[in-house]
PDB file of C-alpha atoms in Angstrom:
ATOM      1  CA  MET A   1     -72.635-250.255 -30.758  1.00 42.00           C
ATOM      2  CA  THR A   2     -69.983-250.276 -28.009  1.00 50.00           C
ATOM      3  CA  MET A   3     -68.136-246.952 -27.632  1.00 58.00           C
ATOM      4  CA  TYR A   4     -64.394-247.522 -27.057  1.00 87.00           C
ATOM      5  CA  GLN A   5     -62.861-244.318 -25.440  1.00 94.00           C
ATOM      6  CA  ALA A   6     -59.496-242.650 -26.003  1.00 95.00           C
ATOM      7  CA  GLU A   7     -56.741-244.419 -23.951  1.00 94.00           C
ATOM      8  CA  ALA A   8     -56.617-241.691 -21.286  1.00 92.00           C
ATOM      9  CA  LEU A   9     -60.324-241.805 -20.774  1.00 94.00           C
ATOM     10  CA  LEU A  10     -60.692-245.542 -19.979  1.00 95.00           C
ATOM     11  CA  PRO A  11     -61.190-246.709 -16.506  1.00 94.00           C
ATOM     12  CA  CYS A  12     -57.990-246.610 -14.400  1.00 95.00           C
ATOM     13  CA  ALA A  13     -56.736-249.814 -12.920  1.00 95.00           C
ATOM     14  CA  ASP A  14     -54.312-248.251 -10.602  1.00 92.00           C
ATOM     15  CA  GLY A  15     -56.569-248.448  -7.453  1.00 89.00           C
ATOM     16  CA  MET A  16     -57.929-252.012  -8.377  1.00 94.00           C
ATOM     17  CA  ASP A  17     -57.043-255.155  -6.234  1.00 94.00           C
ATOM     18  CA  LEU A  18     -56.580-258.410  -7.778  1.00 93.00           C
ATOM     19  CA  GLU A  19     -60.133-259.378  -7.194  1.00 94.00           C
ATOM     20  CA  ALA A  20     -61.324-256.387  -9.195  1.00 95.00           C
ATOM     21  CA  LEU A  21     -58.768-257.226 -11.886  1.00 95.00           C
ATOM     22  CA  ARG A  22     -60.077-260.808 -12.211  1.00 94.00           C
ATOM     23  CA  THR A  23     -63.678-259.347 -12.565  1.00 94.00           C
ATOM     24  CA  ALA A  24     -62.491-257.109 -15.241  1.00 93.00           C
ATOM     25  CA  ALA A  25     -60.803-260.068 -17.023  1.00 94.00           C
ATOM     26  CA  ALA A  26     -64.070-262.092 -16.825  1.00 94.00           C
ATOM     27  CA  ARG A  27     -66.012-259.170 -18.399  1.00 93.00           C
ATOM     28  CA  GLY A  28     -63.558-258.250 -20.944  1.00 92.00           C
ATOM     29  CA  ASP A  29     -63.132-254.650 -19.634  1.00 94.00           C
ATOM     30  CA  ILE A  30     -60.635-252.469 -21.212  1.00 95.00           C
ATOM     31  CA  LEU A  31     -58.549-250.534 -18.560  1.00 96.00           C
ATOM     32  CA  GLN A  32     -55.714-248.197 -18.520  1.00 96.00           C
ATOM     33  CA  SER A  33     -52.679-247.557 -16.271  1.00 97.00           C
ATOM     34  CA  THR A  34     -49.529-245.507 -16.525  1.00 96.00           C
ATOM     35  CA  ALA A  35     -46.610-247.415 -17.985  1.00 96.00           C
ATOM     36  CA  LEU A  36     -43.709-247.096 -15.692  1.00 96.00           C
ATOM     37  CA  ALA A  37     -40.872-248.265 -17.979  1.00 96.00           C
ATOM     38  CA  PHE A  38     -39.962-249.891 -21.362  1.00 95.00           C
ATOM     39  CA  ASP A  39     -37.107-252.344 -20.380  1.00 94.00           C
ATOM     40  CA  ASN A  40     -34.354-253.968 -22.136  1.00 94.00           C
ATOM     41  CA  ASP A  41     -36.464-256.959 -22.818  1.00 92.00           C
ATOM     42  CA  HIS A  42     -38.754-254.700 -24.825  1.00 92.00           C
ATOM     43  CA  GLN A  43     -41.576-255.072 -22.328  1.00 95.00           C
ATOM     44  CA  LEU A  44     -43.748-252.361 -20.789  1.00 97.00           C
ATOM     45  CA  ARG A  45     -43.823-252.548 -17.087  1.00 97.00           C
ATOM     46  CA  PHE A  46     -46.728-251.597 -14.743  1.00 97.00           C
ATOM     47  CA  LEU A  47     -47.719-251.909 -11.024  1.00 96.00           C
ATOM     48  CA  LEU A  48     -51.024-253.558 -10.962  1.00 95.00           C
ATOM     49  CA  GLY A  49     -52.898-254.882  -7.902  1.00 92.00           C
ATOM     50  CA  GLY A  50     -49.823-254.324  -5.921  1.00 91.00           C
ATOM     51  CA  GLN A  51     -47.839-256.593  -8.310  1.00 92.00           C
ATOM     52  CA  PRO A  52     -45.100-255.702 -10.725  1.00 95.00           C
ATOM     53  CA  THR A  53     -46.527-256.642 -14.188  1.00 96.00           C
ATOM     54  CA  VAL A  54     -44.968-256.747 -17.492  1.00 96.00           C
ATOM     55  CA  MET A  55     -46.605-256.437 -21.126  1.00 97.00           C
ATOM     56  CA  PRO A  56     -44.519-258.488 -23.589  1.00 96.00           C
ATOM     57  CA  TYR A  57     -43.450-256.756 -26.693  1.00 94.00           C
ATOM     58  CA  ALA A  58     -46.009-258.308 -29.102  1.00 94.00           C
ATOM     59  CA  GLU A  59     -48.710-257.372 -26.775  1.00 96.00           C
ATOM     60  CA  CYS A  60     -47.842-253.620 -26.560  1.00 96.00           C
ATOM     61  CA  ALA A  61     -49.600-252.553 -29.850  1.00 95.00           C
ATOM     62  CA  ASP A  62     -51.570-254.151 -32.678  1.00 94.00           C
ATOM     63  CA  GLY A  63     -49.215-254.397 -35.720  1.00 90.00           C
ATOM     64  CA  LEU A  64     -46.021-254.163 -33.673  1.00 87.00           C
ATOM     65  CA  ALA A  65     -44.895-257.802 -34.138  1.00 80.00           C
ATOM     66  CA  GLU A  66     -45.545-257.467 -37.950  1.00 84.00           C
ATOM     67  CA  GLY A  67     -43.535-254.223 -38.250  1.00 80.00           C
ATOM     68  CA  ALA A  68     -46.599-252.108 -39.135  1.00 80.00           C
ATOM     69  CA  VAL A  69     -46.012-250.078 -35.814  1.00 84.00           C
ATOM     70  CA  ARG A  70     -42.649-248.671 -34.837  1.00 85.00           C
ATOM     71  CA  ASP A  71     -40.954-249.041 -31.439  1.00 86.00           C
ATOM     72  CA  ILE A  72     -41.491-245.314 -30.761  1.00 87.00           C
ATOM     73  CA  ALA A  73     -45.190-245.907 -30.455  1.00 86.00           C
ATOM     74  CA  VAL A  74     -44.325-248.018 -27.506  1.00 91.00           C
ATOM     75  CA  LEU A  75     -41.556-246.079 -25.967  1.00 92.00           C
ATOM     76  CA  THR A  76     -43.744-242.958 -25.924  1.00 91.00           C
ATOM     77  CA  ARG A  77     -46.273-244.811 -23.589  1.00 93.00           C
ATOM     78  CA  VAL A  78     -43.954-244.523 -20.635  1.00 96.00           C
ATOM     79  CA  GLY A  79     -45.334-242.186 -18.146  1.00 96.00           C
ATOM     80  CA  ARG A  80     -48.684-242.037 -20.022  1.00 95.00           C
ATOM     81  CA  PRO A  81     -52.027-243.902 -19.767  1.00 95.00           C
ATOM     82  CA  THR A  82     -51.792-247.164 -21.593  1.00 97.00           C
ATOM     83  CA  CYS A  83     -54.780-249.426 -22.277  1.00 96.00           C
ATOM     84  CA  PHE A  84     -55.010-253.266 -21.959  1.00 97.00           C
ATOM     85  CA  LEU A  85     -57.189-256.185 -21.606  1.00 96.00           C
ATOM     86  CA  VAL A  86     -56.586-258.462 -18.499  1.00 96.00           C
ATOM     87  CA  ARG A  87     -56.528-261.861 -20.133  1.00 95.00           C
ATOM     88  CA  ALA A  88     -55.995-263.749 -16.972  1.00 94.00           C
ATOM     89  CA  VAL A  89     -54.773-263.458 -13.265  1.00 92.00           C
ATOM     90  CA  ARG A  90     -52.825-266.629 -12.525  1.00 90.00           C
ATOM     91  CA  GLN A  91     -51.248-267.655  -9.200  1.00 84.00           C
ATOM     92  CA  GLU A  92     -49.430-270.849  -8.238  1.00 84.00           C
ATOM     93  CA  PRO A  93     -49.272-271.997  -4.690  1.00 85.00           C
ATOM     94  CA  GLY A  94     -46.690-270.149  -2.787  1.00 81.00           C
ATOM     95  CA  CYS A  95     -45.950-267.795  -5.696  1.00 85.00           C
ATOM     96  CA  PRO A  96     -47.039-264.206  -6.294  1.00 88.00           C
ATOM     97  CA  PRO A  97     -49.839-263.623  -8.826  1.00 89.00           C
ATOM     98  CA  VAL A  98     -49.048-263.047 -12.485  1.00 93.00           C
ATOM     99  CA  LEU A  99     -51.201-260.883 -14.652  1.00 95.00           C
ATOM    100  CA  ASP A 100     -51.533-261.515 -18.320  1.00 96.00           C
ATOM    101  CA  ILE A 101     -52.260-258.152 -19.986  1.00 97.00           C
ATOM    102  CA  SER A 102     -52.315-257.162 -23.661  1.00 97.00           C
ATOM    103  CA  ARG A 103     -52.802-253.663 -25.373  1.00 97.00           C
ATOM    104  CA  THR A 104     -52.772-255.616 -28.692  1.00 97.00           C
ATOM    105  CA  GLU A 105     -56.062-257.498 -27.727  1.00 96.00           C
ATOM    106  CA  ALA A 106     -57.634-254.342 -26.659  1.00 96.00           C
ATOM    107  CA  GLN A 107     -56.897-252.596 -29.869  1.00 97.00           C
ATOM    108  CA  ARG A 108     -58.103-255.466 -31.863  1.00 96.00           C
ATOM    109  CA  ALA A 109     -61.418-255.505 -29.928  1.00 96.00           C
ATOM    110  CA  CYS A 110     -61.724-251.735 -30.515  1.00 96.00           C
ATOM    111  CA  ARG A 111     -61.163-252.241 -34.260  1.00 95.00           C
ATOM    112  CA  ARG A 112     -63.393-255.256 -34.611  1.00 95.00           C
ATOM    113  CA  ASN A 113     -66.351-254.103 -32.585  1.00 95.00           C
ATOM    114  CA  TYR A 114     -66.282-250.327 -33.273  1.00 95.00           C
ATOM    115  CA  LEU A 115     -63.842-248.724 -35.666  1.00 96.00           C
ATOM    116  CA  ASP A 116     -64.333-251.166 -38.597  1.00 95.00           C
ATOM    117  CA  ARG A 117     -68.099-250.729 -38.273  1.00 95.00           C
ATOM    118  CA  LEU A 118     -67.953-246.852 -38.743  1.00 96.00           C
ATOM    119  CA  LEU A 119     -69.263-245.345 -42.026  1.00 96.00           C
ATOM    120  CA  PRO A 120     -68.416-241.974 -43.674  1.00 97.00           C
ATOM    121  CA  GLY A 121     -70.354-239.180 -41.826  1.00 97.00           C
ATOM    122  CA  ASP A 122     -70.531-240.884 -38.546  1.00 97.00           C
ATOM    123  CA  ILE A 123     -69.938-238.511 -35.629  1.00 97.00           C
ATOM    124  CA  ILE A 124     -67.461-239.829 -33.011  1.00 96.00           C
ATOM    125  CA  PRO A 125     -65.539-238.622 -30.000  1.00 96.00           C
ATOM    126  CA  CYS A 126     -61.761-238.429 -30.155  1.00 97.00           C
ATOM    127  CA  THR A 127     -58.760-236.778 -28.397  1.00 97.00           C
ATOM    128  CA  VAL A 128     -55.927-234.888 -29.997  1.00 98.00           C
ATOM    129  CA  THR A 129     -52.691-236.783 -29.267  1.00 96.00           C
ATOM    130  CA  HIS A 130     -50.029-234.874 -31.437  1.00 94.00           C
ATOM    131  CA  ILE A 131     -49.920-232.135 -33.959  1.00 97.00           C
ATOM    132  CA  GLU A 132     -47.946-231.937 -37.332  1.00 97.00           C
ATOM    133  CA  PRO A 133     -47.906-229.248 -39.899  1.00 95.00           C
ATOM    134  CA  PHE A 134     -50.283-231.174 -42.073  1.00 96.00           C
ATOM    135  CA  GLY A 135     -52.796-232.114 -39.420  1.00 97.00           C
ATOM    136  CA  ALA A 136     -53.677-233.339 -35.974  1.00 98.00           C
ATOM    137  CA  PHE A 137     -53.526-237.077 -35.034  1.00 97.00           C
ATOM    138  CA  CYS A 138     -56.466-238.218 -32.772  1.00 98.00           C
ATOM    139  CA  ASP A 139     -57.028-241.101 -30.578  1.00 97.00           C
ATOM    140  CA  VAL A 140     -60.267-242.622 -31.737  1.00 97.00           C
ATOM    141  CA  GLY A 141     -60.226-245.443 -29.267  1.00 97.00           C
ATOM    142  CA  CYS A 142     -57.691-247.529 -27.389  1.00 96.00           C
ATOM    143  CA  GLY A 143     -54.749-245.570 -28.606  1.00 96.00           C
ATOM    144  CA  ILE A 144     -55.644-246.120 -32.243  1.00 96.00           C
ATOM    145  CA  SER A 145     -54.826-242.908 -34.380  1.00 95.00           C
ATOM    146  CA  ALA A 146     -56.713-241.225 -37.022  1.00 97.00           C
ATOM    147  CA  LEU A 147     -55.598-238.112 -39.028  1.00 97.00           C
ATOM    148  CA  LEU A 148     -57.562-234.928 -38.884  1.00 98.00           C
ATOM    149  CA  PRO A 149     -56.036-232.934 -41.889  1.00 97.00           C
ATOM    150  CA  ILE A 150     -55.534-229.139 -41.545  1.00 97.00           C
ATOM    151  CA  ASP A 151     -58.012-228.452 -44.301  1.00 95.00           C
ATOM    152  CA  CYS A 152     -60.703-230.314 -42.487  1.00 97.00           C
ATOM    153  CA  LEU A 153     -60.164-228.414 -39.068  1.00 96.00           C
ATOM    154  CA  SER A 154     -62.428-225.430 -40.306  1.00 94.00           C
ATOM    155  CA  VAL A 155     -63.658-223.462 -43.328  1.00 94.00           C
ATOM    156  CA  SER A 156     -61.723-220.503 -41.981  1.00 88.00           C
ATOM    157  CA  ARG A 157     -58.105-221.009 -43.195  1.00 87.00           C
ATOM    158  CA  ILE A 158     -55.348-221.412 -40.602  1.00 92.00           C
ATOM    159  CA  GLN A 159     -51.635-221.757 -40.822  1.00 92.00           C
ATOM    160  CA  SER A 160     -51.155-224.563 -38.298  1.00 94.00           C
ATOM    161  CA  PRO A 161     -53.478-227.093 -36.643  1.00 96.00           C
ATOM    162  CA  ALA A 162     -52.348-225.660 -33.339  1.00 95.00           C
ATOM    163  CA  ASP A 163     -54.378-222.592 -34.304  1.00 94.00           C
ATOM    164  CA  ARG A 164     -57.468-224.618 -33.959  1.00 95.00           C
ATOM    165  CA  VAL A 165     -56.651-227.458 -31.466  1.00 97.00           C
ATOM    166  CA  ALA A 166     -54.260-228.542 -28.659  1.00 96.00           C
ATOM    167  CA  VAL A 167     -52.769-231.774 -27.535  1.00 96.00           C
ATOM    168  CA  GLY A 168     -55.066-233.497 -24.993  1.00 95.00           C
ATOM    169  CA  GLN A 169     -58.146-231.617 -26.227  1.00 97.00           C
ATOM    170  CA  PRO A 170     -61.355-233.884 -26.645  1.00 97.00           C
ATOM    171  CA  LEU A 171     -63.149-233.228 -30.033  1.00 97.00           C
ATOM    172  CA  LEU A 172     -66.159-234.462 -31.814  1.00 98.00           C
ATOM    173  CA  CYS A 173     -65.415-235.319 -35.437  1.00 98.00           C
ATOM    174  CA  ALA A 174     -67.160-236.851 -38.428  1.00 98.00           C
ATOM    175  CA  VAL A 175     -65.590-239.865 -40.380  1.00 98.00           C
ATOM    176  CA  LYS A 176     -64.470-238.440 -43.624  1.00 97.00           C
ATOM    177  CA  SER A 177     -62.956-241.475 -45.315  1.00 96.00           C
ATOM    178  CA  ARG A 178     -60.503-244.258 -44.865  1.00 94.00           C
ATOM    179  CA  ASP A 179     -56.954-244.308 -46.268  1.00 90.00           C
ATOM    180  CA  ALA A 180     -55.283-247.030 -48.358  1.00 85.00           C
ATOM    181  CA  GLN A 181     -54.478-248.953 -45.077  1.00 86.00           C
ATOM    182  CA  GLY A 182     -58.047-248.669 -43.826  1.00 88.00           C
ATOM    183  CA  ARG A 183     -57.221-246.056 -41.253  1.00 91.00           C
ATOM    184  CA  LEU A 184     -59.852-243.341 -40.468  1.00 97.00           C
ATOM    185  CA  VAL A 185     -59.479-239.956 -41.868  1.00 98.00           C
ATOM    186  CA  LEU A 186     -61.559-237.356 -39.752  1.00 98.00           C
ATOM    187  CA  THR A 187     -63.065-233.919 -40.414  1.00 98.00           C
ATOM    188  CA  LEU A 188     -64.193-231.264 -37.933  1.00 98.00           C
ATOM    189  CA  ARG A 189     -65.392-228.318 -39.959  1.00 97.00           C
ATOM    190  CA  GLU A 190     -68.827-229.837 -40.904  1.00 98.00           C
ATOM    191  CA  LEU A 191     -69.729-229.829 -37.184  1.00 98.00           C
ATOM    192  CA  LEU A 192     -68.802-226.128 -36.654  1.00 97.00           C
ATOM    193  CA  GLY A 193     -71.810-224.726 -38.435  1.00 97.00           C
ATOM    194  CA  THR A 194     -72.759-223.326 -41.779  1.00 98.00           C
ATOM    195  CA  TRP A 195     -72.023-219.647 -42.676  1.00 97.00           C
ATOM    196  CA  ALA A 196     -75.591-218.686 -42.012  1.00 97.00           C
ATOM    197  CA  GLU A 197     -75.618-220.548 -38.564  1.00 98.00           C
ATOM    198  CA  ASN A 198     -72.331-218.716 -37.510  1.00 97.00           C
ATOM    199  CA  ALA A 199     -73.314-215.381 -38.954  1.00 97.00           C
ATOM    200  CA  ALA A 200     -76.659-215.516 -37.008  1.00 97.00           C
ATOM    201  CA  CYS A 201     -74.514-215.307 -33.747  1.00 97.00           C
ATOM    202  CA  PHE A 202     -73.403-211.758 -34.735  1.00 98.00           C
ATOM    203  CA  SER A 203     -74.973-208.440 -35.427  1.00 97.00           C
ATOM    204  CA  PRO A 204     -73.978-205.320 -37.353  1.00 97.00           C
ATOM    205  CA  GLY A 205     -72.895-202.661 -34.917  1.00 97.00           C
ATOM    206  CA  GLU A 206     -71.179-205.180 -32.378  1.00 97.00           C
ATOM    207  CA  THR A 207     -67.523-205.075 -31.427  1.00 98.00           C
ATOM    208  CA  VAL A 208     -66.000-208.517 -31.044  1.00 97.00           C
ATOM    209  CA  VAL A 209     -62.604-210.246 -30.581  1.00 96.00           C
ATOM    210  CA  GLY A 210     -61.154-211.881 -33.722  1.00 96.00           C
ATOM    211  CA  ILE A 211     -57.997-213.433 -34.947  1.00 95.00           C
ATOM    212  CA  VAL A 212     -55.958-212.362 -38.035  1.00 95.00           C
ATOM    213  CA  ARG A 213     -55.835-215.206 -40.427  1.00 94.00           C
ATOM    214  CA  SER A 214     -54.329-213.701 -43.506  1.00 93.00           C
ATOM    215  CA  VAL A 215     -53.053-210.408 -44.773  1.00 92.00           C
ATOM    216  CA  GLU A 216     -53.693-209.671 -48.493  1.00 91.00           C
ATOM    217  CA  GLU A 217     -53.017-206.561 -50.595  1.00 87.00           C
ATOM    218  CA  TYR A 218     -56.739-205.862 -50.693  1.00 90.00           C
ATOM    219  CA  GLY A 219     -57.416-206.379 -46.934  1.00 94.00           C
ATOM    220  CA  VAL A 220     -57.180-208.541 -43.901  1.00 95.00           C
ATOM    221  CA  PHE A 221     -59.077-211.734 -43.221  1.00 96.00           C
ATOM    222  CA  ILE A 222     -60.166-211.908 -39.579  1.00 96.00           C
ATOM    223  CA  GLU A 223     -61.714-214.892 -38.030  1.00 97.00           C
ATOM    224  CA  ILE A 224     -64.440-214.257 -35.537  1.00 97.00           C
ATOM    225  CA  ALA A 225     -65.686-217.839 -35.079  1.00 96.00           C
ATOM    226  CA  PRO A 226     -64.009-221.092 -36.115  1.00 93.00           C
ATOM    227  CA  ASN A 227     -66.052-221.304 -39.309  1.00 95.00           C
ATOM    228  CA  LEU A 228     -66.506-217.595 -40.030  1.00 97.00           C
ATOM    229  CA  ALA A 229     -64.155-214.820 -41.142  1.00 96.00           C
ATOM    230  CA  GLY A 230     -64.715-211.372 -42.399  1.00 97.00           C
ATOM    231  CA  LEU A 231     -62.638-208.799 -44.347  1.00 96.00           C
ATOM    232  CA  ALA A 232     -61.178-205.596 -42.954  1.00 96.00           C
ATOM    233  CA  GLU A 233     -59.323-202.921 -44.842  1.00 92.00           C
ATOM    234  CA  SER A 234     -55.518-203.128 -44.760  1.00 85.00           C
ATOM    235  CA  CYS A 235     -54.285-201.324 -41.639  1.00 80.00           C
ATOM    236  CA  GLY A 236     -50.621-201.440 -40.486  1.00 75.00           C
ATOM    237  CA  ASP A 237     -48.540-204.314 -39.443  1.00 86.00           C
ATOM    238  CA  LEU A 238     -51.028-206.901 -38.557  1.00 91.00           C
ATOM    239  CA  ILE A 239     -49.773-210.493 -38.681  1.00 91.00           C
ATOM    240  CA  PRO A 240     -51.507-213.836 -38.841  1.00 91.00           C
ATOM    241  CA  GLY A 241     -52.498-215.191 -35.459  1.00 92.00           C
ATOM    242  CA  GLN A 242     -52.682-211.723 -33.926  1.00 93.00           C
ATOM    243  CA  ALA A 243     -55.672-211.061 -31.758  1.00 94.00           C
ATOM    244  CA  VAL A 244     -57.594-207.911 -32.468  1.00 95.00           C
ATOM    245  CA  SER A 245     -61.074-206.387 -31.723  1.00 96.00           C
ATOM    246  CA  VAL A 246     -63.101-205.574 -34.786  1.00 96.00           C
ATOM    247  CA  TYR A 247     -66.368-203.721 -35.312  1.00 97.00           C
ATOM    248  CA  ILE A 248     -68.888-205.456 -37.404  1.00 98.00           C
ATOM    249  CA  LYS A 249     -69.815-202.995 -40.186  1.00 97.00           C
ATOM    250  CA  ASN A 250     -72.121-205.181 -42.189  1.00 97.00           C
ATOM    251  CA  ILE A 251     -73.204-208.818 -42.752  1.00 97.00           C
ATOM    252  CA  LEU A 252     -74.031-209.788 -46.361  1.00 97.00           C
ATOM    253  CA  PRO A 253     -75.515-213.253 -46.617  1.00 96.00           C
ATOM    254  CA  ASP A 254     -76.045-213.016 -50.508  1.00 95.00           C
ATOM    255  CA  LYS A 255     -72.260-212.588 -50.990  1.00 95.00           C
ATOM    256  CA  MET A 256     -71.353-214.520 -47.784  1.00 96.00           C
ATOM    257  CA  LYS A 257     -69.304-211.612 -46.618  1.00 96.00           C
ATOM    258  CA  ILE A 258     -68.793-209.790 -43.395  1.00 98.00           C
ATOM    259  CA  LYS A 259     -67.286-206.318 -43.365  1.00 97.00           C
ATOM    260  CA  LEU A 260     -65.066-205.393 -40.354  1.00 97.00           C
ATOM    261  CA  VAL A 261     -63.178-202.526 -39.104  1.00 96.00           C
ATOM    262  CA  VAL A 262     -60.128-203.037 -36.798  1.00 95.00           C
ATOM    263  CA  VAL A 263     -60.706-201.159 -33.587  1.00 94.00           C
ATOM    264  CA  ASN A 264     -57.851-202.356 -31.331  1.00 92.00           C
ATOM    265  CA  ARG A 265     -54.681-204.219 -32.627  1.00 87.00           C
ATOM    266  CA  GLU A 266     -52.959-204.222 -29.244  1.00 83.00           C
ATOM    267  CA  LEU A 267     -54.723-206.791 -27.164  1.00 84.00           C
ATOM    268  CA  ASN A 268     -51.528-208.288 -25.954  1.00 75.00           C
ATOM    269  CA  ARG A 269     -53.034-211.801 -25.629  1.00 77.00           C
ATOM    270  CA  THR A 270     -53.074-215.015 -27.527  1.00 80.00           C
ATOM    271  CA  LEU A 271     -56.434-216.371 -28.622  1.00 88.00           C
ATOM    272  CA  ARG A 272     -57.789-219.708 -29.845  1.00 90.00           C
ATOM    273  CA  PHE A 273     -61.454-220.213 -30.324  1.00 93.00           C
ATOM    274  CA  GLU A 274     -62.833-223.360 -28.774  1.00 93.00           C
ATOM    275  CA  PRO A 275     -65.067-225.468 -31.137  1.00 94.00           C
ATOM    276  CA  ARG A 276     -68.711-224.557 -31.057  1.00 95.00           C
ATOM    277  CA  TYR A 277     -70.649-227.586 -32.326  1.00 97.00           C
ATOM    278  CA  PHE A 278     -73.854-227.116 -34.325  1.00 97.00           C
ATOM    279  CA  ILE A 279     -74.045-230.907 -34.768  1.00 97.00           C
ATOM    280  CA  THR A 280     -73.136-233.352 -32.038  1.00 97.00           C
ATOM    281  CA  LYS A 281     -74.472-236.690 -32.929  1.00 95.00           C
ATOM    282  CA  GLY A 282     -75.825-239.038 -35.723  1.00 96.00           C
ATOM    283  CA  ARG A 283     -74.409-239.395 -39.333  1.00 97.00           C
ATOM    284  CA  LEU A 284     -73.933-236.726 -41.986  1.00 97.00           C
ATOM    285  CA  GLU A 285     -74.662-237.518 -45.653  1.00 97.00           C
ATOM    286  CA  ARG A 286     -74.386-233.961 -47.028  1.00 96.00           C
ATOM    287  CA  TRP A 287     -73.260-230.644 -45.633  1.00 97.00           C
ATOM    288  CA  VAL A 288     -73.604-227.313 -47.287  1.00 97.00           C
ATOM    289  CA  TYR A 289     -71.672-224.383 -45.943  1.00 97.00           C
ATOM    290  CA  SER A 290     -72.806-221.836 -48.418  1.00 97.00           C
ATOM    291  CA  THR A 291     -75.925-219.610 -48.277  1.00 96.00           C
ATOM    292  CA  PRO A 292     -78.423-220.298 -51.030  1.00 94.00           C
ATOM    293  CA  GLN A 293     -78.003-216.770 -52.611  1.00 92.00           C
ATOM    294  CA  CYS A 294     -74.243-217.032 -52.893  1.00 93.00           C
ATOM    295  CA  ARG A 295     -72.536-217.948 -56.151  1.00 92.00           C
ATOM    296  CA  LYS A 296     -69.594-219.605 -54.200  1.00 92.00           C
ATOM    297  CA  HIS A 297     -70.511-223.054 -53.190  1.00 94.00           C
ATOM    298  CA  ILE A 298     -68.803-225.089 -50.365  1.00 94.00           C
ATOM    299  CA  GLU A 299     -70.352-228.578 -49.813  1.00 96.00           C
ATOM    300  CA  THR A 300     -69.270-231.908 -48.478  1.00 96.00           C
ATOM    301  CA  HIS A 301     -70.679-235.239 -49.543  1.00 96.00           C
ATOM    302  CA  PHE A 302     -70.119-238.336 -47.387  1.00 95.00           C
ATOM    303  CA  GLY A 303     -69.965-241.878 -48.603  1.00 79.00           C
TER     304      GLY A 303
END
């Protein structure tokens, strides 16, 4: 299966001459270049092969002409990498060359040859494009967005997707499902390891850095890995998102619990754990986070 990359990762056309652009057109290569303007005629403007080039409105995004995509999706391409297929390079005698380019056709090819063939559980690369309170939107190929809901970012609870990911960050995700419009819904947490896999990276007696995730009457939940949190006794004015150092007092697989003691609450730094992948390829059918001995059961079925 052909892999279609996120828009910013596609081959850049900025340094290509007209002959290279003709070759790309003949091969059906999908390229990207920075859109320089969105003009009063509702066209995106580029400079390709030394020639001013326009992308007509209907060619700026799949679904734009039908009203399924809003103008803002095109306006926000200005100053950013924008993908396209070169359909032709035409030149009349005595006239400058004209490039026929289409982002719409690039996105349709991506859907037809890649996205529409994906199944639940398939692991794919993507890039975070923007963040909302309910989740992160990711480019899964040629500027086509998929939602990564906040509850799918990790087993460890977070207040905002920005606690886990950042705009422009490349990720691996699994396809969770499709929404009513056929758009992909993604999940990350299954790739970040089970409780046992994460707990095996730590030992009682260690002191490590953690992030306060929630403060309850009975204690403080502190994340020490994206899919692993422990509980410390209540201690002062800790707030969610605060970085602390913690002593690992005990690890209890049968209860799926880690007992922590806060050592230093004044680290004076922000912290966001980068994803640590325990699964990086293939297709998931079933994933079990819980330990076999624990009464609490956390499981995902795909398909």
